[in-house]
Amino acid sequence: MLLKKDIKKLVSYYIKKFDTTNPFEIADALGIIVQTGKLGFEGCYMFLKNHRCIFLSEDLSDHDRTLVMAHELGHAIMHRKVNCYFIRNQTLLLNSKREIEANTFAMNLLLTDDMLYEYKDYTINQLICNDL
């Protein structure tokens, strides 16, 4: 299992290399195939015939699509040859080491230190109430 600090370094490498935190742009730059369609789940990463592929549900909101994409990109980078499905409400799947790593990757990609630092002086109640 990768340590959180190692995942953070890995994410930082890709952000610097491609000058973006956009998971779609990073996937495109890495040659990862991304398809959207009717799925029975939110998304999945598959390694098919030597190609990295991410499939996203067309029913996701833009926000959720970005979140699931970042999660699946984590699988594509860290678990290259392992097929992984993202089903948010299945606790057994989310507790696996790979799922935790993919979630950590997504969090570090979508919530950079600069973003978090911007809110360092706010209380938890202000953040929860969106009183910014």
PDB file of C-alpha atoms in Angstrom:
ATOM      1  CA  MET A   1       0.000   0.000   0.000  1.00  0.00           C
ATOM      2  CA  LEU A   2       1.269   3.441  -0.897  1.00  0.00           C
ATOM      3  CA  LEU A   3       1.692   5.903   1.942  1.00  0.00           C
ATOM      4  CA  LYS A   4      -0.379   9.097   1.839  1.00  0.00           C
ATOM      5  CA  LYS A   5       2.772  11.221   1.535  1.00  0.00           C
ATOM      6  CA  ASP A   6       3.897   9.132  -1.455  1.00  0.00           C
ATOM      7  CA  ILE A   7       0.523   9.606  -3.142  1.00  0.00           C
ATOM      8  CA  LYS A   8       0.740  13.350  -2.469  1.00  0.00           C
ATOM      9  CA  LYS A   9       4.187  13.438  -4.131  1.00  0.00           C
ATOM     10  CA  LEU A  10       2.861  11.444  -7.076  1.00  0.00           C
ATOM     11  CA  VAL A  11      -0.060  13.852  -7.534  1.00  0.00           C
ATOM     12  CA  SER A  12       2.279  16.848  -7.253  1.00  0.00           C
ATOM     13  CA  TYR A  13       4.455  15.354  -9.983  1.00  0.00           C
ATOM     14  CA  TYR A  14       1.528  15.102 -12.415  1.00  0.00           C
ATOM     15  CA  ILE A  15       0.198  18.568 -11.531  1.00  0.00           C
ATOM     16  CA  LYS A  16       3.620  20.072 -12.261  1.00  0.00           C
ATOM     17  CA  LYS A  17       4.253  17.953 -15.343  1.00  0.00           C
ATOM     18  CA  PHE A  18       0.968  18.885 -17.027  1.00  0.00           C
ATOM     19  CA  ASP A  19       0.366  22.255 -15.294  1.00  0.00           C
ATOM     20  CA  THR A  20      -3.196  21.348 -14.341  1.00  0.00           C
ATOM     21  CA  THR A  21      -5.298  19.732 -11.645  1.00  0.00           C
ATOM     22  CA  ASN A  22      -7.948  18.770 -14.199  1.00  0.00           C
ATOM     23  CA  PRO A  23      -8.164  14.959 -14.218  1.00  0.00           C
ATOM     24  CA  PHE A  24      -9.541  14.915 -17.787  1.00  0.00           C
ATOM     25  CA  GLU A  25      -6.566  16.911 -19.095  1.00  0.00           C
ATOM     26  CA  ILE A  26      -4.067  14.716 -17.257  1.00  0.00           C
ATOM     27  CA  ALA A  27      -5.715  11.541 -18.584  1.00  0.00           C
ATOM     28  CA  ASP A  28      -5.644  12.944 -22.115  1.00  0.00           C
ATOM     29  CA  ALA A  29      -1.955  13.836 -21.791  1.00  0.00           C
ATOM     30  CA  LEU A  30      -1.224  10.291 -20.580  1.00  0.00           C
ATOM     31  CA  GLY A  31      -3.123   8.718 -23.470  1.00  0.00           C
ATOM     32  CA  ILE A  32      -5.789   7.216 -21.232  1.00  0.00           C
ATOM     33  CA  ILE A  33      -9.019   6.492 -23.098  1.00  0.00           C
ATOM     34  CA  VAL A  34     -12.090   8.052 -21.428  1.00  0.00           C
ATOM     35  CA  GLN A  35     -15.632   7.023 -22.401  1.00  0.00           C
ATOM     36  CA  THR A  36     -19.015   8.034 -21.006  1.00  0.00           C
ATOM     37  CA  GLY A  37     -22.129   5.875 -21.216  1.00  0.00           C
ATOM     38  CA  LYS A  38     -24.965   4.083 -19.467  1.00  0.00           C
ATOM     39  CA  LEU A  39     -23.379   2.102 -16.652  1.00  0.00           C
ATOM     40  CA  GLY A  40     -24.772   0.344 -13.618  1.00  0.00           C
ATOM     41  CA  PHE A  41     -22.200   2.160 -11.483  1.00  0.00           C
ATOM     42  CA  GLU A  42     -20.501   5.565 -11.359  1.00  0.00           C
ATOM     43  CA  GLY A  43     -17.261   4.667 -13.067  1.00  0.00           C
ATOM     44  CA  CYS A  44     -14.519   2.143 -13.568  1.00  0.00           C
ATOM     45  CA  TYR A  45     -10.935   1.798 -14.686  1.00  0.00           C
ATOM     46  CA  MET A  46      -9.965  -1.105 -16.921  1.00  0.00           C
ATOM     47  CA  PHE A  47      -6.722  -2.242 -18.499  1.00  0.00           C
ATOM     48  CA  LEU A  48      -7.829  -3.649 -21.865  1.00  0.00           C
ATOM     49  CA  LYS A  49      -5.451  -5.004 -24.503  1.00  0.00           C
ATOM     50  CA  ASN A  50      -2.579  -2.872 -23.205  1.00  0.00           C
ATOM     51  CA  HIS A  51      -4.727   0.286 -23.088  1.00  0.00           C
ATOM     52  CA  ARG A  52      -5.746   2.199 -19.986  1.00  0.00           C
ATOM     53  CA  CYS A  53      -9.480   2.982 -20.138  1.00  0.00           C
ATOM     54  CA  ILE A  54     -11.768   4.938 -17.836  1.00  0.00           C
ATOM     55  CA  PHE A  55     -15.532   4.596 -18.150  1.00  0.00           C
ATOM     56  CA  LEU A  56     -17.846   7.157 -16.534  1.00  0.00           C
ATOM     57  CA  SER A  57     -21.609   7.065 -16.057  1.00  0.00           C
ATOM     58  CA  GLU A  58     -23.416   9.608 -18.204  1.00  0.00           C
ATOM     59  CA  ASP A  59     -25.851  10.141 -15.311  1.00  0.00           C
ATOM     60  CA  LEU A  60     -23.274  11.944 -13.147  1.00  0.00           C
ATOM     61  CA  SER A  61     -23.443  15.693 -12.496  1.00  0.00           C
ATOM     62  CA  ASP A  62     -20.426  17.706 -13.672  1.00  0.00           C
ATOM     63  CA  HIS A  63     -19.117  17.853 -10.093  1.00  0.00           C
ATOM     64  CA  ASP A  64     -19.503  14.109  -9.543  1.00  0.00           C
ATOM     65  CA  ARG A  65     -18.047  13.344 -12.980  1.00  0.00           C
ATOM     66  CA  THR A  66     -14.882  15.257 -12.035  1.00  0.00           C
ATOM     67  CA  LEU A  67     -14.679  13.489  -8.666  1.00  0.00           C
ATOM     68  CA  VAL A  68     -15.145  10.017 -10.155  1.00  0.00           C
ATOM     69  CA  MET A  69     -12.699  10.859 -12.958  1.00  0.00           C
ATOM     70  CA  ALA A  70     -10.024  11.891 -10.433  1.00  0.00           C
ATOM     71  CA  HIS A  71     -10.632   8.668  -8.492  1.00  0.00           C
ATOM     72  CA  GLU A  72     -10.379   6.493 -11.618  1.00  0.00           C
ATOM     73  CA  LEU A  73      -7.292   8.407 -12.775  1.00  0.00           C
ATOM     74  CA  GLY A  74      -5.727   7.400  -9.467  1.00  0.00           C
ATOM     75  CA  HIS A  75      -6.366   3.772 -10.365  1.00  0.00           C
ATOM     76  CA  ALA A  76      -4.981   4.277 -13.885  1.00  0.00           C
ATOM     77  CA  ILE A  77      -1.744   5.699 -12.493  1.00  0.00           C
ATOM     78  CA  MET A  78      -1.262   3.625  -9.335  1.00  0.00           C
ATOM     79  CA  HIS A  79      -2.989   0.346 -10.249  1.00  0.00           C
ATOM     80  CA  ARG A  80      -2.264   0.192 -13.960  1.00  0.00           C
ATOM     81  CA  LYS A  81      -3.084  -3.470 -14.599  1.00  0.00           C
ATOM     82  CA  VAL A  82      -5.946  -3.925 -12.113  1.00  0.00           C
ATOM     83  CA  ASN A  83      -9.584  -3.439 -13.141  1.00  0.00           C
ATOM     84  CA  CYS A  84     -11.425  -1.276 -10.568  1.00  0.00           C
ATOM     85  CA  TYR A  85     -15.082  -0.241 -10.222  1.00  0.00           C
ATOM     86  CA  PHE A  86     -16.242   2.837  -8.298  1.00  0.00           C
ATOM     87  CA  ILE A  87     -19.544   2.240  -6.499  1.00  0.00           C
ATOM     88  CA  ARG A  88     -19.844   4.938  -3.865  1.00  0.00           C
ATOM     89  CA  ASN A  89     -22.263   3.250  -1.473  1.00  0.00           C
ATOM     90  CA  GLN A  90     -20.543  -0.128  -1.261  1.00  0.00           C
ATOM     91  CA  THR A  91     -18.507   0.136   1.946  1.00  0.00           C
ATOM     92  CA  LEU A  92     -16.601  -3.099   1.338  1.00  0.00           C
ATOM     93  CA  LEU A  93     -15.241  -1.739  -1.932  1.00  0.00           C
ATOM     94  CA  LEU A  94     -14.358   1.653  -0.473  1.00  0.00           C
ATOM     95  CA  ASN A  95     -12.433   0.056   2.374  1.00  0.00           C
ATOM     96  CA  SER A  96     -10.032  -1.830   0.132  1.00  0.00           C
ATOM     97  CA  LYS A  97      -6.472  -0.538   0.000  1.00  0.00           C
ATOM     98  CA  ARG A  98      -6.764   0.300  -3.687  1.00  0.00           C
ATOM     99  CA  GLU A  99      -9.980   2.280  -3.174  1.00  0.00           C
ATOM    100  CA  ILE A 100      -8.472   4.221  -0.280  1.00  0.00           C
ATOM    101  CA  GLU A 101      -5.419   4.999  -2.426  1.00  0.00           C
ATOM    102  CA  ALA A 102      -7.611   6.150  -5.334  1.00  0.00           C
ATOM    103  CA  ASN A 103      -9.650   8.353  -2.979  1.00  0.00           C
ATOM    104  CA  THR A 104      -6.447   9.830  -1.551  1.00  0.00           C
ATOM    105  CA  PHE A 105      -5.171  10.497  -5.077  1.00  0.00           C
ATOM    106  CA  ALA A 106      -8.448  12.235  -6.024  1.00  0.00           C
ATOM    107  CA  MET A 107      -8.461  14.326  -2.856  1.00  0.00           C
ATOM    108  CA  ASN A 108      -4.890  15.511  -3.399  1.00  0.00           C
ATOM    109  CA  LEU A 109      -5.590  16.305  -7.045  1.00  0.00           C
ATOM    110  CA  LEU A 110      -8.838  18.210  -6.491  1.00  0.00           C
ATOM    111  CA  LEU A 111      -8.006  19.879  -3.150  1.00  0.00           C
ATOM    112  CA  THR A 112      -4.524  21.335  -3.422  1.00  0.00           C
ATOM    113  CA  ASP A 113      -2.640  22.786  -0.466  1.00  0.00           C
ATOM    114  CA  ASP A 114      -3.172  26.279  -1.915  1.00  0.00           C
ATOM    115  CA  MET A 115      -6.938  25.750  -1.924  1.00  0.00           C
ATOM    116  CA  LEU A 116      -6.940  24.512   1.650  1.00  0.00           C
ATOM    117  CA  TYR A 117      -4.617  27.297   2.816  1.00  0.00           C
ATOM    118  CA  GLU A 118      -7.088  29.864   1.501  1.00  0.00           C
ATOM    119  CA  TYR A 119      -9.545  28.753   4.222  1.00  0.00           C
ATOM    120  CA  LYS A 120      -7.096  28.269   7.082  1.00  0.00           C
ATOM    121  CA  ASP A 121      -8.628  31.028   9.232  1.00  0.00           C
ATOM    122  CA  TYR A 122     -12.215  29.793   8.961  1.00  0.00           C
ATOM    123  CA  THR A 123     -13.978  27.764  11.619  1.00  0.00           C
ATOM    124  CA  ILE A 124     -15.531  24.403  10.850  1.00  0.00           C
ATOM    125  CA  ASN A 125     -18.985  25.968  11.279  1.00  0.00           C
ATOM    126  CA  GLN A 126     -18.181  28.660   8.707  1.00  0.00           C
ATOM    127  CA  LEU A 127     -17.007  26.037   6.254  1.00  0.00           C
ATOM    128  CA  ILE A 128     -20.020  23.787   6.839  1.00  0.00           C
ATOM    129  CA  CYS A 129     -22.517  26.638   6.555  1.00  0.00           C
ATOM    130  CA  ASN A 130     -20.756  27.916   3.431  1.00  0.00           C
ATOM    131  CA  ASP A 131     -20.554  31.266   5.257  1.00  0.00           C
ATOM    132  CA  LEU A 132     -17.505  32.420   3.307  1.00  0.00           C
TER     133      LEU A 132
END
